[in-house]
CSV table of C-alpha atoms in Angstrom, one decimal:
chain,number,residue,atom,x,y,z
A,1,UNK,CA,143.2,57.2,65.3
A,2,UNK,CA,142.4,60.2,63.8
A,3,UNK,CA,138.9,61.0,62.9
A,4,UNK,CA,136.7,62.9,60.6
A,5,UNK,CA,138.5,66.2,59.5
A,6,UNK,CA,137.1,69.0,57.2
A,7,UNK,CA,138.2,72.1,55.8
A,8,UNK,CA,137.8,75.2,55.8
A,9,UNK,CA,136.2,75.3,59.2
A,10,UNK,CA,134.5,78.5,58.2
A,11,UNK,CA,133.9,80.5,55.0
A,12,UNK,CA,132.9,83.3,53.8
A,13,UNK,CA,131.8,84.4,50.6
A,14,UNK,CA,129.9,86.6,48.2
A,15,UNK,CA,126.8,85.7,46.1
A,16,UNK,CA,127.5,84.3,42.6
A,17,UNK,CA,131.6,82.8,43.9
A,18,UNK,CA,132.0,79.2,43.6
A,19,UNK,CA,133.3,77.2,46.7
A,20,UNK,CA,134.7,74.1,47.4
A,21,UNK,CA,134.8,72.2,51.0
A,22,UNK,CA,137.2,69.3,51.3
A,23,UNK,CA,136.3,66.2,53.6
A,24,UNK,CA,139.3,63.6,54.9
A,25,UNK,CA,137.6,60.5,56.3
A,26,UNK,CA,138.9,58.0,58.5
A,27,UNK,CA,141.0,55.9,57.3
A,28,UNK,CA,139.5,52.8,55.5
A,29,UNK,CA,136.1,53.6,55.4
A,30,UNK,CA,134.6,52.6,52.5
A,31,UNK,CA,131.6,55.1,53.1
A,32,UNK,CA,131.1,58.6,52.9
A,33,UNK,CA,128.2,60.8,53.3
A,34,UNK,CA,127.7,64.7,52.9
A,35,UNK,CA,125.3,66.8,54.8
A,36,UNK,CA,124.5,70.3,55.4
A,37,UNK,CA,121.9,71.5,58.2
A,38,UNK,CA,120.8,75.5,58.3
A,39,UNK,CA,120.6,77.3,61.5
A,40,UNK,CA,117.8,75.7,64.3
A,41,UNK,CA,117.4,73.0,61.7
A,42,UNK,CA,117.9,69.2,61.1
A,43,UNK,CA,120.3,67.4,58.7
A,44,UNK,CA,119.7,67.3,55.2
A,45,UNK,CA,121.2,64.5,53.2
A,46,UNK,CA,122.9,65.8,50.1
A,47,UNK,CA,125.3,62.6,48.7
A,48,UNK,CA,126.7,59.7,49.3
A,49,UNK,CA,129.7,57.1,48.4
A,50,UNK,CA,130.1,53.6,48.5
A,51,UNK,CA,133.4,52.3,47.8
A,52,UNK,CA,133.4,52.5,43.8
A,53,UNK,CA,129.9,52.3,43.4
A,54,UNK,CA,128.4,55.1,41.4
A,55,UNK,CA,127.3,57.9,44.1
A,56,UNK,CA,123.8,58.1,45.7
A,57,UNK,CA,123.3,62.1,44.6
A,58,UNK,CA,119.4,62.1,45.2
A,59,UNK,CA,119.5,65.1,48.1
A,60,UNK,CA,121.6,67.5,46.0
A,61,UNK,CA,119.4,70.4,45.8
A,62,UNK,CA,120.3,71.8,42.5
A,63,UNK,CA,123.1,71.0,39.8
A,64,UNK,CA,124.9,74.0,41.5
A,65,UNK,CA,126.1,71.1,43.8
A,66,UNK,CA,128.2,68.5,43.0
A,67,UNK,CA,131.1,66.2,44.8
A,68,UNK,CA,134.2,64.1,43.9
A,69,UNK,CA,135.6,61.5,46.3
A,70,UNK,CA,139.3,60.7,44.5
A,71,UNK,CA,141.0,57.4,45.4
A,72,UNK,CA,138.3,56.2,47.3
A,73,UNK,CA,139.5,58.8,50.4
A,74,UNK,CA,138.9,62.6,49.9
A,75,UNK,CA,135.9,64.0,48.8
A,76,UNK,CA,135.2,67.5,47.8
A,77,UNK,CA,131.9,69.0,48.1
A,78,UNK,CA,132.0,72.3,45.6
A,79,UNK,CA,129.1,74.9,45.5
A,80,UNK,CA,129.1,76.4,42.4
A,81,UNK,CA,127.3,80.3,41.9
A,82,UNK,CA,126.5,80.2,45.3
A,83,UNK,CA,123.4,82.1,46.7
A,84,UNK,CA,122.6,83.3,50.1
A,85,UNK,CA,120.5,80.0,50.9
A,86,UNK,CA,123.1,77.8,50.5
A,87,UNK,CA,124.4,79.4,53.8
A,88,UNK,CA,124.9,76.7,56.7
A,89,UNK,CA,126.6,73.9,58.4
A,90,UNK,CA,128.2,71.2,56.2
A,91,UNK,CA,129.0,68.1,57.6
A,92,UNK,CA,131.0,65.6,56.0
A,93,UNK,CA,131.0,61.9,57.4
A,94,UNK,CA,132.4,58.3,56.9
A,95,UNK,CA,131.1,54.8,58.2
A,96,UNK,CA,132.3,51.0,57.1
A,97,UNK,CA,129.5,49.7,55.4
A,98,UNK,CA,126.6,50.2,57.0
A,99,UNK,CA,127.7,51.2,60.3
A,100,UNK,CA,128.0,53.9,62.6
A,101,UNK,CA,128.9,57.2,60.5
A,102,UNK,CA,131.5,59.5,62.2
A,103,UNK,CA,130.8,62.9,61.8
A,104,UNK,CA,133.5,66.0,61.1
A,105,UNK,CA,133.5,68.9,62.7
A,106,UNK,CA,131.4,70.9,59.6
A,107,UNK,CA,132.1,73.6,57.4
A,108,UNK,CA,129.9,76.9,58.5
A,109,UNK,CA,129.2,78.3,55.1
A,110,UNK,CA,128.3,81.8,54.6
A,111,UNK,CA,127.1,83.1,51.3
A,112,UNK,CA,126.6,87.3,52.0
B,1,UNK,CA,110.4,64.1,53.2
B,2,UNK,CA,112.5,62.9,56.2
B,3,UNK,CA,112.4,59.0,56.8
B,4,UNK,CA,113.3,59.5,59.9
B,5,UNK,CA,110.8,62.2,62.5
B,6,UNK,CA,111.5,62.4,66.1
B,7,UNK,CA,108.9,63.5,68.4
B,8,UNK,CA,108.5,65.8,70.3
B,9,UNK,CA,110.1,68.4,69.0
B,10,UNK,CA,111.2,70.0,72.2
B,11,UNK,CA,110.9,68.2,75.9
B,12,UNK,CA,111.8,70.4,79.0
B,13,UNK,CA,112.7,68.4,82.1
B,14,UNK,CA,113.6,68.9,85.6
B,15,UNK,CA,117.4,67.2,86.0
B,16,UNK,CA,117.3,64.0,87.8
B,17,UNK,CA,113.7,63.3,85.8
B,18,UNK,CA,114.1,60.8,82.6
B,19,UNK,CA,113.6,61.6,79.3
B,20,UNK,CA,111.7,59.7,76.6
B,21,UNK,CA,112.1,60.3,72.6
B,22,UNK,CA,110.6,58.3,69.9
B,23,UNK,CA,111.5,58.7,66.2
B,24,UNK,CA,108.9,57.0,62.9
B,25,UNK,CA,110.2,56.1,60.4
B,26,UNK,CA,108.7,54.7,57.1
B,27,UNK,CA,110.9,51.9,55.7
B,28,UNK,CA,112.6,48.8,56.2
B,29,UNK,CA,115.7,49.4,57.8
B,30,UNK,CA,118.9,47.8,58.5
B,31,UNK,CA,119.5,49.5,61.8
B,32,UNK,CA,118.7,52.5,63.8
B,33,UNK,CA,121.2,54.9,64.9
B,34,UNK,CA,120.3,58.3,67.9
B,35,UNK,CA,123.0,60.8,67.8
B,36,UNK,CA,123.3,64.0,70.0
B,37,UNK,CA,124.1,67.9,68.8
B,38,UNK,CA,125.4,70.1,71.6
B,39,UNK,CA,124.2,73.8,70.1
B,40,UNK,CA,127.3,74.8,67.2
B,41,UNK,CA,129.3,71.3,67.5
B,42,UNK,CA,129.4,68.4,65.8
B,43,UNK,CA,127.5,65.1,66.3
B,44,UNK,CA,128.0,62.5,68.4
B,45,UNK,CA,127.4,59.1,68.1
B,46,UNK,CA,125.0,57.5,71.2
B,47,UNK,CA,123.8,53.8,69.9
B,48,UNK,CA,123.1,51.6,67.1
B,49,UNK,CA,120.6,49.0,67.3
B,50,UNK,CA,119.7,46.8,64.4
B,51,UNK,CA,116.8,45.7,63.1
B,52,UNK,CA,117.1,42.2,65.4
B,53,UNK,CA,117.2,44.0,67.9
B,54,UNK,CA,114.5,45.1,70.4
B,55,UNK,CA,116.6,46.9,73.2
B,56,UNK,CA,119.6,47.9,73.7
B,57,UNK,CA,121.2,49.6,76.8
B,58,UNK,CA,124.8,51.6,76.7
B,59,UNK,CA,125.1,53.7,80.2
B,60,UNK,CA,121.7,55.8,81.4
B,61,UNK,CA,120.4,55.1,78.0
B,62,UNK,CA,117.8,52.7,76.9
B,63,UNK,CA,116.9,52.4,73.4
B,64,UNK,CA,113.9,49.9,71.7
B,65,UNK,CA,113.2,49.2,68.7
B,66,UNK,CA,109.4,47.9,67.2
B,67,UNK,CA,110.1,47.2,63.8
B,68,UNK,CA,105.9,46.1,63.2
B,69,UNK,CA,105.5,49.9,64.5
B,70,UNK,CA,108.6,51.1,62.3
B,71,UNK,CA,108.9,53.4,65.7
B,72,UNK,CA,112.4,53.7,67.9
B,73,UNK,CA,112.7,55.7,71.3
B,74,UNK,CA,115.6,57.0,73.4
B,75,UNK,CA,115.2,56.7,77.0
B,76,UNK,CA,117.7,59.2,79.3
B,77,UNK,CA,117.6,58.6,82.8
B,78,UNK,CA,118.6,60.2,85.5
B,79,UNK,CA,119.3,63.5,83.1
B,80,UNK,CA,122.2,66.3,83.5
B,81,UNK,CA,122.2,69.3,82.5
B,82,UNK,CA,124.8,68.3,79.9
B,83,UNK,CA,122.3,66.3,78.5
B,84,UNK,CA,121.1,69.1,77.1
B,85,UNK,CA,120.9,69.3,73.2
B,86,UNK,CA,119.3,68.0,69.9
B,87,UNK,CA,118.8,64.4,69.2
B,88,UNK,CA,118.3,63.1,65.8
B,89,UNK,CA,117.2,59.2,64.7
B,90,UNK,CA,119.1,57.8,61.9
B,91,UNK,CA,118.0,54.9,59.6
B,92,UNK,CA,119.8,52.8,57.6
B,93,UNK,CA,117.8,51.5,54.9
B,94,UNK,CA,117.5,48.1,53.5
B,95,UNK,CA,117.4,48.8,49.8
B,96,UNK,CA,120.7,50.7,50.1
B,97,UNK,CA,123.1,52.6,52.9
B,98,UNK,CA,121.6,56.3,52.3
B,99,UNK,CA,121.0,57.5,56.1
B,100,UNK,CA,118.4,59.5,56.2
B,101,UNK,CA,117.7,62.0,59.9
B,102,UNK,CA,114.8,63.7,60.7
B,103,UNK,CA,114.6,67.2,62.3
B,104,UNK,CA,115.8,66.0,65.8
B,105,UNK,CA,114.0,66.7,69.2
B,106,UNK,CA,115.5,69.6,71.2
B,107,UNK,CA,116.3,68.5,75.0
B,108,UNK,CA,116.7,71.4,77.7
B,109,UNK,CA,117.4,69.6,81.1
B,110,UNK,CA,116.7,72.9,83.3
B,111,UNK,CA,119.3,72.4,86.8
């Protein structure tokens, strides 16, 4: 079946724009879990959802961040003011509960 | 900080030689997950073992788990050079399903 898919694969923006990154997990996984890792670096947890459980947002790194997963399915990660830090790799993934997670391919985010 | 910390950082290795990882961690889990990171992809999934578990084997890869230790490591025999790449330990924890990885060691299997 299909697997993890995220978009925009790449984007590029200027300092102070708001973006949004879109994750489409597998089908019928009740978890979801957004990352982002910087160049040379290792993942960084930012949020995750649990079915309709109120979402774990403990690793956002400021309340520039925020995400949405409607229905249960898609989840948007949106980067609001964005400054040339947030600039790196976010990866979306999805899991059943408390299984292996399935990673997308990432969103490379530049912030110039 | 990370729950999860892999060490060492970077390993350099002859192919054909084996290589060893280990990852800490600082709670109780549910299980313990090693994925691989070829440089500007995405990650791949390489084996879950659970907290009932003590080893687990899939292919050239041997994985153990000492809960008392809170300590996992990834064994590679026989490596390639497409083995090279960054491994990271995942943990799933028991209070709740946040997975937390730590900075990954950086494999270089020279040919």
């Amino acid at each position: 079946g299909a697997g993890v898919s995220q978009s925009p694969s790449n984007k590029v923006t200027e300092k102070g724009k708001d973006v949004e990154l879109r994750c489409d997990p597998i089908s019928g996984h009740t978890a979801l879990y957004w990352y982002r890792q910087s160049l040379g670096q290792g993942l960084e947890f930012l949020i995750y959802f649990q079915g309709n459980s109120a979402p774990d947002k403990s690793g956002l790194p400021s309340d520039r961040f925020s995400a949405e997963r409607t229905g249960g399915s898609v989840s948007t990660l949106t980067i609001q003011r964005t400054q040339q830090e947030d600039s790196a790799v976010y990866l979306c993934a999805s899991s059943s509960l408390g299984d292996t997670q399935y990673f997308g391919p990432g969103t490379r985010l530049t912030v110039l | 900080s990370q729950q999860g910390e892999e060490d060492p950082q970077a390993l350099s290795i002859q192919e054909g030689e084996n290589a060893t990882m280990n990852c800490s961690y600082k709670t109780s889990i549910n299980n313990l997950q090693w994925y691989r990171q070829n440089s500007g992809r995405g990650l791949v999934h390489l084996i879950l073992i659970r907290s009932n578990e003590r080893e687990k084997h899939s292919g050239r890869l041997r994985v153990t788990l000492d809960t008392s230790k809170k300590s996992s490591s990834l064994l590679i025999t026989a490596s390639r050079a497409a083995d090279t790449a960054s491994y990271f330990c995942v943990t799933s924890n028991t209070g709740g399903f946040k997975t937390i990885f730590g900075a990954g060691t950086r494999l270089f299997v020279k040919a």
